[in-house]
Tab-separated table of C-alpha atoms in Angstrom:
chain	number	residue	atom	x	y	z
A	1	MET	CA	-42.196	31.725	5.303
A	2	ASN	CA	-38.649	30.783	4.349
A	3	GLN	CA	-37.855	30.281	0.709
A	4	VAL	CA	-34.998	28.027	-0.231
A	5	ARG	CA	-33.255	28.228	-3.584
A	6	PHE	CA	-31.229	25.246	-4.688
A	7	LEU	CA	-27.909	25.955	-6.376
A	8	PHE	CA	-26.740	23.657	-9.117
A	9	SER	CA	-23.040	22.846	-9.189
A	10	ASP	CA	-22.250	25.325	-11.971
A	11	GLU	CA	-24.067	28.111	-10.097
A	12	ALA	CA	-22.283	27.300	-6.848
A	13	ASP	CA	-18.919	27.253	-8.649
A	14	ALA	CA	-19.742	30.596	-10.290
A	15	GLN	CA	-20.657	32.257	-7.011
A	16	ALA	CA	-17.550	30.919	-5.314
A	17	TYR	CA	-15.240	32.023	-8.148
A	18	TRP	CA	-16.675	35.502	-8.720
A	19	ALA	CA	-17.122	36.356	-5.005
A	20	ASP	CA	-13.856	38.305	-4.663
A	21	LYS	CA	-13.618	39.695	-8.215
A	22	GLU	CA	-14.563	43.310	-8.904
A	23	SER	CA	-15.600	42.794	-12.530
A	24	LYS	CA	-17.601	39.665	-13.264
A	25	SER	CA	-18.872	37.756	-16.301
A	26	TRP	CA	-22.653	37.684	-16.378
A	27	ALA	CA	-25.026	35.562	-18.428
A	28	VAL	CA	-28.108	37.637	-19.241
A	29	ASP	CA	-31.158	35.623	-20.259
A	30	VAL	CA	-33.543	37.626	-22.453
A	31	THR	CA	-37.061	36.246	-22.933
A	32	ALA	CA	-40.300	37.591	-24.376
A	33	GLY	CA	-43.781	36.206	-24.720
A	34	PRO	CA	-45.608	33.855	-22.346
A	35	ALA	CA	-43.493	32.503	-19.482
A	36	LYS	CA	-44.244	28.851	-20.279
A	37	ARG	CA	-43.725	29.145	-24.049
A	38	PRO	CA	-41.586	32.182	-24.805
A	39	THR	CA	-41.501	33.441	-28.360
A	40	PHE	CA	-37.968	34.787	-27.890
A	41	ALA	CA	-35.232	33.330	-25.674
A	42	ARG	CA	-31.513	34.129	-25.944
A	43	THR	CA	-28.546	34.266	-23.590
A	44	PHE	CA	-26.014	37.058	-23.918
A	45	TYR	CA	-22.753	37.441	-22.005
A	46	ALA	CA	-21.427	40.687	-20.552
A	47	ARG	CA	-18.654	41.819	-18.231
A	48	ALA	CA	-19.786	44.233	-15.543
A	49	ARG	CA	-19.545	44.904	-11.825
A	50	THR	CA	-23.240	44.323	-11.140
A	51	ALA	CA	-26.155	42.399	-12.604
A	52	ASP	CA	-27.894	45.682	-13.443
A	53	GLY	CA	-24.800	46.876	-15.285
A	54	ALA	CA	-24.714	43.662	-17.315
A	55	ILE	CA	-28.384	44.034	-18.231
A	56	GLU	CA	-27.832	47.637	-19.352
A	57	ALA	CA	-24.831	46.570	-21.464
A	58	VAL	CA	-26.895	43.851	-23.157
A	59	LYS	CA	-29.760	46.275	-23.827
A	60	ARG	CA	-27.337	48.778	-25.421
A	61	ASN	CA	-25.646	46.177	-27.625
A	62	MET	CA	-28.533	43.989	-28.820
A	63	PHE	CA	-28.919	44.082	-32.593
A	64	GLU	CA	-32.688	43.691	-32.494
A	65	THR	CA	-35.274	45.245	-30.216
A	66	VAL	CA	-37.626	42.812	-28.550
A	67	ARG	CA	-40.995	44.097	-27.395
A	68	GLY	CA	-41.923	43.069	-23.876
A	69	ALA	CA	-38.499	41.547	-23.172
A	70	ARG	CA	-37.636	40.307	-19.690
A	71	TYR	CA	-33.994	40.367	-18.577
A	72	HIS	CA	-32.466	38.108	-15.921
A	73	ALA	CA	-28.745	38.296	-15.091
A	74	ARG	CA	-26.838	35.532	-13.335
A	75	LEU	CA	-23.166	34.871	-12.807
A	76	ALA	CA	-21.703	32.881	-15.683
A	77	GLY	CA	-20.439	29.490	-14.567
A	78	PRO	CA	-17.223	27.770	-15.616
A	79	ARG	CA	-18.947	25.145	-17.794
A	80	GLU	CA	-20.955	27.832	-19.524
A	81	LEU	CA	-17.767	29.762	-20.285
A	82	GLY	CA	-16.057	26.675	-21.713
A	83	CYS	CA	-13.644	26.010	-18.845
A	84	ARG	CA	-12.406	22.474	-18.183
A	85	PRO	CA	-10.944	21.098	-14.925
A	86	VAL	CA	-7.251	20.244	-15.091
A	87	SER	CA	-5.247	18.020	-12.766
A	88	ALA	CA	-1.977	19.121	-11.148
A	89	ASP	CA	0.007	17.465	-13.946
A	90	GLY	CA	-1.933	19.347	-16.630
A	91	LYS	CA	-4.275	16.603	-17.847
A	92	VAL	CA	-7.841	17.638	-18.720
A	93	LEU	CA	-10.380	15.949	-16.455
A	94	ASP	CA	-14.035	15.118	-17.026
A	95	TRP	CA	-16.714	16.940	-15.127
């Protein structure tokens, strides 16, 4: 059985940009509680070489401890990081 995962444009841009970089910016989603209605959901950002390294950095630096927390790291996309496309003459473009 083949599973296919669709990439949204921000995810595809993130994977393309970070492919050749040693250190990457990761968005780590932390959730707790039921999957359909989590009681805790936050996104933290970390710089690390791997997803596991980003998760460990977030765990070390969280101000509060969350019981039963689930951690999911993904590459941070340009929109998420506040980047804007710019034309060759320096004008800011719309997405």
